[in-house]
Tab-separated table of C-alpha atoms in Angstrom:
chain	number	residue	atom	x	y	z
H	1	MET	CA	18.109	20.859	26.222
H	2	GLU	CA	16.871	21.953	29.644
H	3	LEU	CA	13.135	22.459	30.067
H	4	ASP	CA	13.665	25.985	31.356
H	5	SER	CA	16.108	27.102	28.615
H	6	SER	CA	15.319	30.247	26.629
H	7	ALA	CA	15.717	28.392	23.312
H	8	LEU	CA	13.063	25.864	24.298
H	9	ARG	CA	10.719	28.582	25.521
H	10	HIS	CA	11.099	30.363	22.181
H	11	ALA	CA	10.403	27.115	20.286
H	12	VAL	CA	7.279	26.436	22.364
H	13	GLN	CA	5.994	29.967	21.822
H	14	SER	CA	6.675	29.746	18.078
H	15	LEU	CA	4.857	26.404	17.852
H	16	ALA	CA	1.867	27.777	19.746
H	17	SER	CA	1.769	30.818	17.445
H	18	HIS	CA	1.398	28.442	14.493
H	19	ALA	CA	-0.687	25.840	16.315
H	20	LEU	CA	-3.339	25.418	13.621
H	21	PRO	CA	-0.971	24.571	10.726
H	22	ALA	CA	1.100	22.452	13.118
H	23	PHE	CA	-2.050	20.537	14.048
H	24	GLY	CA	-2.820	19.936	10.372
H	25	VAL	CA	0.704	18.725	9.626
H	26	ALA	CA	0.712	16.440	12.669
H	27	LEU	CA	-2.622	14.960	11.615
H	28	VAL	CA	-1.377	14.208	8.106
H	29	VAL	CA	1.847	12.685	9.466
H	30	LEU	CA	-0.143	10.525	11.886
H	31	ILE	CA	-2.421	9.187	9.137
H	32	ALA	CA	0.572	8.496	6.879
H	33	ALA	CA	2.373	6.710	9.715
H	34	VAL	CA	-0.656	4.532	10.491
H	35	CYS	CA	-1.047	3.611	6.826
H	36	GLY	CA	2.663	2.826	6.574
H	37	LEU	CA	2.593	0.619	9.660
H	38	TRP	CA	-0.498	-1.149	8.338
H	39	TRP	CA	1.288	-1.878	5.045
H	40	LEU	CA	4.312	-3.220	6.909
H	41	GLY	CA	2.056	-5.383	9.055
H	42	LEU	CA	0.328	-6.889	6.030
H	43	ARG	CA	3.622	-7.503	4.259
H	44	TYR	CA	5.666	-8.944	7.111
H	45	GLY	CA	3.371	-9.560	10.063
H	46	VAL	CA	0.625	-11.822	8.715
H	47	HIS	CA	1.001	-15.591	8.930
H	48	ARG	CA	0.604	-17.367	5.594
H	49	GLU	CA	0.995	-20.934	4.377
H	50	THR	CA	4.426	-20.054	3.025
H	51	SER	CA	5.557	-18.311	6.226
H	52	ARG	CA	8.724	-19.607	7.882
H	53	PHE	CA	7.350	-19.197	11.402
H	54	ALA	CA	4.396	-20.752	13.205
H	55	PRO	CA	1.303	-18.726	14.213
H	56	LEU	CA	2.525	-18.756	17.810
H	57	ALA	CA	5.671	-16.894	16.780
H	58	TYR	CA	3.582	-14.138	15.201
H	59	LEU	CA	1.407	-13.919	18.312
H	60	LEU	CA	4.458	-13.658	20.555
H	61	ALA	CA	5.937	-10.970	18.308
H	62	TYR	CA	2.750	-8.908	18.482
H	63	LEU	CA	2.517	-9.378	22.237
H	64	ALA	CA	6.128	-8.228	22.537
H	65	LEU	CA	5.348	-5.142	20.476
H	66	GLY	CA	2.309	-4.493	22.654
H	67	PHE	CA	4.395	-4.875	25.792
H	68	ALA	CA	6.963	-2.444	24.388
H	69	LEU	CA	4.145	0.025	23.675
H	70	ILE	CA	2.880	-0.318	27.235
H	71	ILE	CA	6.362	0.256	28.677
H	72	GLY	CA	7.033	3.190	26.364
H	73	ALA	CA	3.690	4.851	27.098
H	74	ALA	CA	4.112	4.318	30.832
H	75	ALA	CA	7.621	5.777	30.699
H	76	LEU	CA	6.343	8.844	28.805
H	77	PHE	CA	3.557	9.310	31.344
H	78	ALA	CA	5.997	8.993	34.239
H	79	GLU	CA	8.417	11.480	32.678
H	80	ILE	CA	5.653	14.052	32.223
H	81	ALA	CA	4.322	13.500	35.744
H	82	GLU	CA	7.815	13.844	37.229
H	83	ASN	CA	8.399	17.205	35.556
H	84	LEU	CA	5.040	18.627	36.564
H	85	GLY	CA	6.191	19.033	40.131
H	86	ASP	CA	8.672	21.772	39.286
H	87	GLY	CA	6.922	24.990	38.320
H	88	ARG	CA	10.089	26.285	36.649
H	89	LYS	CA	10.008	23.526	34.050
H	90	LEU	CA	7.123	21.764	32.306
H	91	GLY	CA	4.420	23.720	34.118
H	92	GLN	CA	5.770	27.028	32.832
H	93	LEU	CA	6.092	25.684	29.289
H	94	ASP	CA	2.486	24.489	29.457
H	95	LEU	CA	1.357	27.898	30.634
H	96	LEU	CA	3.343	29.661	27.906
H	97	PHE	CA	1.858	27.382	25.245
H	98	SER	CA	-1.689	27.889	26.525
H	99	ASP	CA	-1.322	31.674	26.858
H	100	THR	CA	0.094	31.991	23.345
H	101	ILE	CA	-2.765	29.973	21.857
H	102	ARG	CA	-5.249	32.136	23.772
H	103	ALA	CA	-3.704	35.262	22.259
H	104	THR	CA	-3.477	34.014	18.670
H	105	ILE	CA	-6.356	31.646	17.870
H	106	SER	CA	-9.576	32.994	16.334
H	107	VAL	CA	-13.089	32.480	17.659
H	108	ASP	CA	-14.083	30.650	14.456
H	109	ALA	CA	-11.277	28.141	14.996
H	110	LEU	CA	-12.382	27.687	18.591
H	111	ARG	CA	-15.935	26.916	17.434
H	112	PHE	CA	-14.545	24.213	15.143
H	113	PHE	CA	-12.703	22.619	18.042
H	114	VAL	CA	-15.847	22.812	20.176
H	115	LEU	CA	-17.478	20.463	17.662
H	116	LEU	CA	-14.459	18.154	17.677
H	117	THR	CA	-14.209	17.955	21.438
H	118	HIS	CA	-17.715	16.484	21.764
H	119	LEU	CA	-16.379	13.294	20.155
H	120	GLY	CA	-14.738	12.564	23.498
H	121	ASP	CA	-17.635	13.544	25.774
H	122	PRO	CA	-18.445	10.890	28.392
H	123	ILE	CA	-22.124	10.757	27.438
H	124	LEU	CA	-21.294	10.095	23.765
H	125	LEU	CA	-18.714	7.420	24.565
H	126	THR	CA	-21.101	5.795	27.051
H	127	ALA	CA	-23.761	5.613	24.345
H	128	LEU	CA	-21.162	4.200	21.935
H	129	CYS	CA	-20.157	1.606	24.531
H	130	LEU	CA	-23.755	0.497	25.088
H	131	ALA	CA	-24.548	0.402	21.362
H	132	GLY	CA	-21.410	-1.604	20.637
H	133	ALA	CA	-22.180	-4.039	23.443
H	134	LEU	CA	-25.685	-4.639	22.110
H	135	VAL	CA	-24.390	-5.259	18.583
H	136	LEU	CA	-21.738	-7.683	19.838
H	137	LEU	CA	-24.261	-9.569	21.959
H	138	TRP	CA	-26.619	-9.760	18.973
H	139	GLN	CA	-23.756	-11.249	16.942
H	140	ARG	CA	-23.003	-13.667	19.802
H	141	GLN	CA	-19.531	-12.230	20.307
H	142	ARG	CA	-19.583	-12.541	24.087
H	143	GLY	CA	-15.818	-12.444	24.565
H	144	LEU	CA	-15.413	-9.344	22.401
H	145	CYS	CA	-18.331	-7.718	24.213
H	146	ILE	CA	-16.618	-8.247	27.570
H	147	GLY	CA	-13.359	-6.859	26.178
H	148	TRP	CA	-15.108	-3.849	24.621
H	149	VAL	CA	-16.999	-2.879	27.758
H	150	GLY	CA	-14.026	-3.670	29.995
H	151	ALA	CA	-11.712	-1.438	27.975
H	152	ILE	CA	-13.984	1.613	28.072
H	153	ALA	CA	-15.181	1.085	31.644
H	154	GLY	CA	-11.651	0.381	32.863
H	155	ASN	CA	-10.363	3.640	31.430
H	156	ALA	CA	-13.336	5.463	32.938
H	157	VAL	CA	-12.132	4.243	36.346
H	158	LEU	CA	-8.399	4.657	35.729
H	159	ASN	CA	-8.451	8.266	34.537
H	160	PRO	CA	-10.242	9.763	37.592
H	161	LEU	CA	-7.886	7.827	39.850
H	162	LEU	CA	-4.898	9.403	38.128
H	163	LYS	CA	-6.514	12.852	38.280
H	164	ASN	CA	-7.030	12.518	42.032
H	165	ILE	CA	-3.415	11.473	42.509
H	166	PHE	CA	-1.921	14.498	40.738
H	167	GLU	CA	-4.635	17.126	41.498
H	168	ARG	CA	-3.495	19.569	38.827
H	169	ALA	CA	-5.596	22.690	38.264
H	170	ARG	CA	-6.870	23.445	34.770
H	171	PRO	CA	-5.699	26.416	32.671
H	172	LEU	CA	-7.797	29.580	32.697
H	173	HIS	CA	-9.724	30.817	29.657
H	174	GLU	CA	-12.286	33.523	28.925
H	175	HIS	CA	-13.853	32.554	25.580
H	176	GLY	CA	-16.861	30.867	27.223
H	177	LEU	CA	-17.204	28.222	24.486
H	178	ALA	CA	-16.134	25.192	26.522
H	179	PHE	CA	-16.263	24.363	30.199
H	180	ALA	CA	-14.712	21.599	32.264
H	181	ASP	CA	-14.485	20.928	35.962
H	182	GLY	CA	-12.358	18.633	38.083
H	183	TRP	CA	-8.633	18.096	37.888
H	184	SER	CA	-6.663	18.499	34.672
H	185	PHE	CA	-3.976	15.775	34.548
H	186	PRO	CA	-4.236	13.544	32.567
H	187	SER	CA	-6.863	14.494	29.982
H	188	GLY	CA	-9.883	12.206	30.119
H	189	HIS	CA	-10.992	13.174	26.615
H	190	ALA	CA	-7.569	12.204	25.233
H	191	SER	CA	-7.313	8.852	27.011
H	192	SER	CA	-10.933	7.827	26.498
H	193	SER	CA	-10.830	8.726	22.797
H	194	VAL	CA	-7.723	6.595	22.273
H	195	VAL	CA	-9.345	3.653	24.076
H	196	ALA	CA	-12.855	3.930	22.636
H	197	TYR	CA	-11.991	4.636	19.004
H	198	GLY	CA	-8.977	2.339	19.120
H	199	MET	CA	-11.127	-0.521	20.395
H	200	LEU	CA	-13.811	0.283	17.833
H	201	ALA	CA	-11.224	0.053	15.049
H	202	TYR	CA	-9.944	-3.241	16.462
H	203	LEU	CA	-13.451	-4.719	16.519
H	204	LEU	CA	-14.199	-3.574	12.986
H	205	VAL	CA	-10.918	-5.027	11.703
H	206	ARG	CA	-11.789	-8.358	13.305
H	207	LEU	CA	-15.457	-8.475	12.321
H	208	LEU	CA	-15.659	-6.841	8.892
H	209	PRO	CA	-16.428	-9.405	6.157
H	210	ALA	CA	-13.572	-10.453	3.894
H	211	ARG	CA	-15.125	-8.604	0.957
H	212	TRP	CA	-14.649	-5.352	2.910
H	213	SER	CA	-11.009	-6.030	3.792
H	214	ALA	CA	-9.918	-2.908	1.896
H	215	MET	CA	-11.794	-0.833	4.482
H	216	ARG	CA	-9.668	-2.017	7.400
H	217	GLN	CA	-6.759	0.337	6.840
H	218	PRO	CA	-8.992	3.448	6.486
H	219	VAL	CA	-10.875	2.411	9.629
H	220	VAL	CA	-7.674	2.273	11.690
H	221	ALA	CA	-6.381	5.543	10.214
H	222	ALA	CA	-9.704	7.262	10.892
H	223	ALA	CA	-9.738	6.041	14.498
H	224	ALA	CA	-6.229	7.412	15.079
H	225	ALA	CA	-7.168	10.733	13.476
H	226	VAL	CA	-10.349	11.101	15.547
H	227	ALA	CA	-8.549	10.305	18.806
H	228	PHE	CA	-5.729	12.739	18.031
H	229	ALA	CA	-8.087	15.525	16.962
H	230	THR	CA	-10.314	15.063	20.005
H	231	GLY	CA	-7.402	15.218	22.418
H	232	SER	CA	-5.839	18.185	20.617
H	233	SER	CA	-9.118	20.113	20.781
H	234	ARG	CA	-8.755	20.258	24.562
H	235	VAL	CA	-5.527	22.249	24.202
H	236	PHE	CA	-6.988	24.661	21.653
H	237	LEU	CA	-10.007	25.229	23.902
H	238	GLN	CA	-7.634	25.785	26.863
H	239	VAL	CA	-9.434	23.361	29.163
H	240	HIS	CA	-6.262	21.259	29.341
H	241	PHE	CA	-2.553	21.906	29.147
H	242	ALA	CA	-0.607	20.237	26.341
H	243	SER	CA	1.125	17.866	28.770
H	244	ASP	CA	-2.301	16.787	30.111
H	245	VAL	CA	-3.304	15.668	26.630
H	246	LEU	CA	0.034	14.007	25.896
H	247	ALA	CA	-0.218	12.088	29.180
H	248	GLY	CA	-3.817	11.147	28.323
H	249	PHE	CA	-2.663	9.764	24.984
H	250	ALA	CA	0.053	7.785	26.787
H	251	SER	CA	-2.229	6.298	29.462
H	252	GLY	CA	-4.937	5.533	26.895
H	253	ALA	CA	-2.467	3.847	24.537
H	254	ALA	CA	-1.076	1.724	27.368
H	255	TRP	CA	-4.532	0.582	28.481
H	256	LEU	CA	-5.602	-0.039	24.872
H	257	ALA	CA	-2.543	-2.232	24.309
H	258	VAL	CA	-3.340	-4.223	27.451
H	259	CYS	CA	-6.952	-4.814	26.357
H	260	ILE	CA	-6.150	-5.755	22.765
H	261	GLY	CA	-3.296	-7.997	23.919
H	262	ALA	CA	-5.642	-9.834	26.286
H	263	LEU	CA	-8.238	-10.321	23.546
H	264	GLU	CA	-5.646	-11.578	21.064
H	265	LEU	CA	-4.244	-14.023	23.614
H	266	ALA	CA	-7.761	-15.324	24.332
H	267	ARG	CA	-8.353	-15.607	20.593
H	268	TYR	CA	-5.222	-17.708	20.111
H	269	ARG	CA	-6.072	-19.992	23.050
H	270	LYS	CA	-9.552	-20.531	21.620
H	271	ARG	CA	-8.087	-21.497	18.245
H	272	THR	CA	-5.663	-23.988	19.735
H	273	ALA	CA	-8.014	-25.453	22.368
């Protein structure tokens, strides 16, 4: 289907008219998918004494999956960026989606998303980064501390670079509940939330005591939900277009996969040294 087809425009407008229930459904589907993938990982992806393959094979499989995620996320980002240049295509769909949300969403719903969007504010994530670094240093987890700070700081450098490359203006809004300056593409709140909360979940999964192992799946699901909700709030508040947020998710997921892959590779080398 062409991006400028009338059928697609109608579908986008219909989705935006029902954005709140669609957001709720997407959130539930995301949590269910994360829980399902976690179950599959525990069943088939964990090395045991009875496993047919060596630990190295499992590491290589996970690195391959991570590499596939990086390639897929990069391809999604590139596809979005390529279509932004033609105002008759993705840009018009973004504008239609944003205008329809502006005309249909209530002020009370906007106030709810104002609270959600603060979960991705730079000052909050900076404080989280510093607090996490102090805890990791106190626990003598120097390697994890470097990976944690590097992941968040690296994304904080990468996102502005991408914004300056594309120089996309933000959508207009009149509700006065949220403000943002600078360029729009890709969304910094979306990418930084994926990286920060994804890394936090990774650290908790690695460091939680064995007696709290049942908490690992909820931690990962909660991190995915928070990142998705934070990024989505930017669309509802009309400080970003939908494609900005989708591209932010893609760039954040790619960088997160790189950071976790590097930490897992270092972990394996330490075990076998």
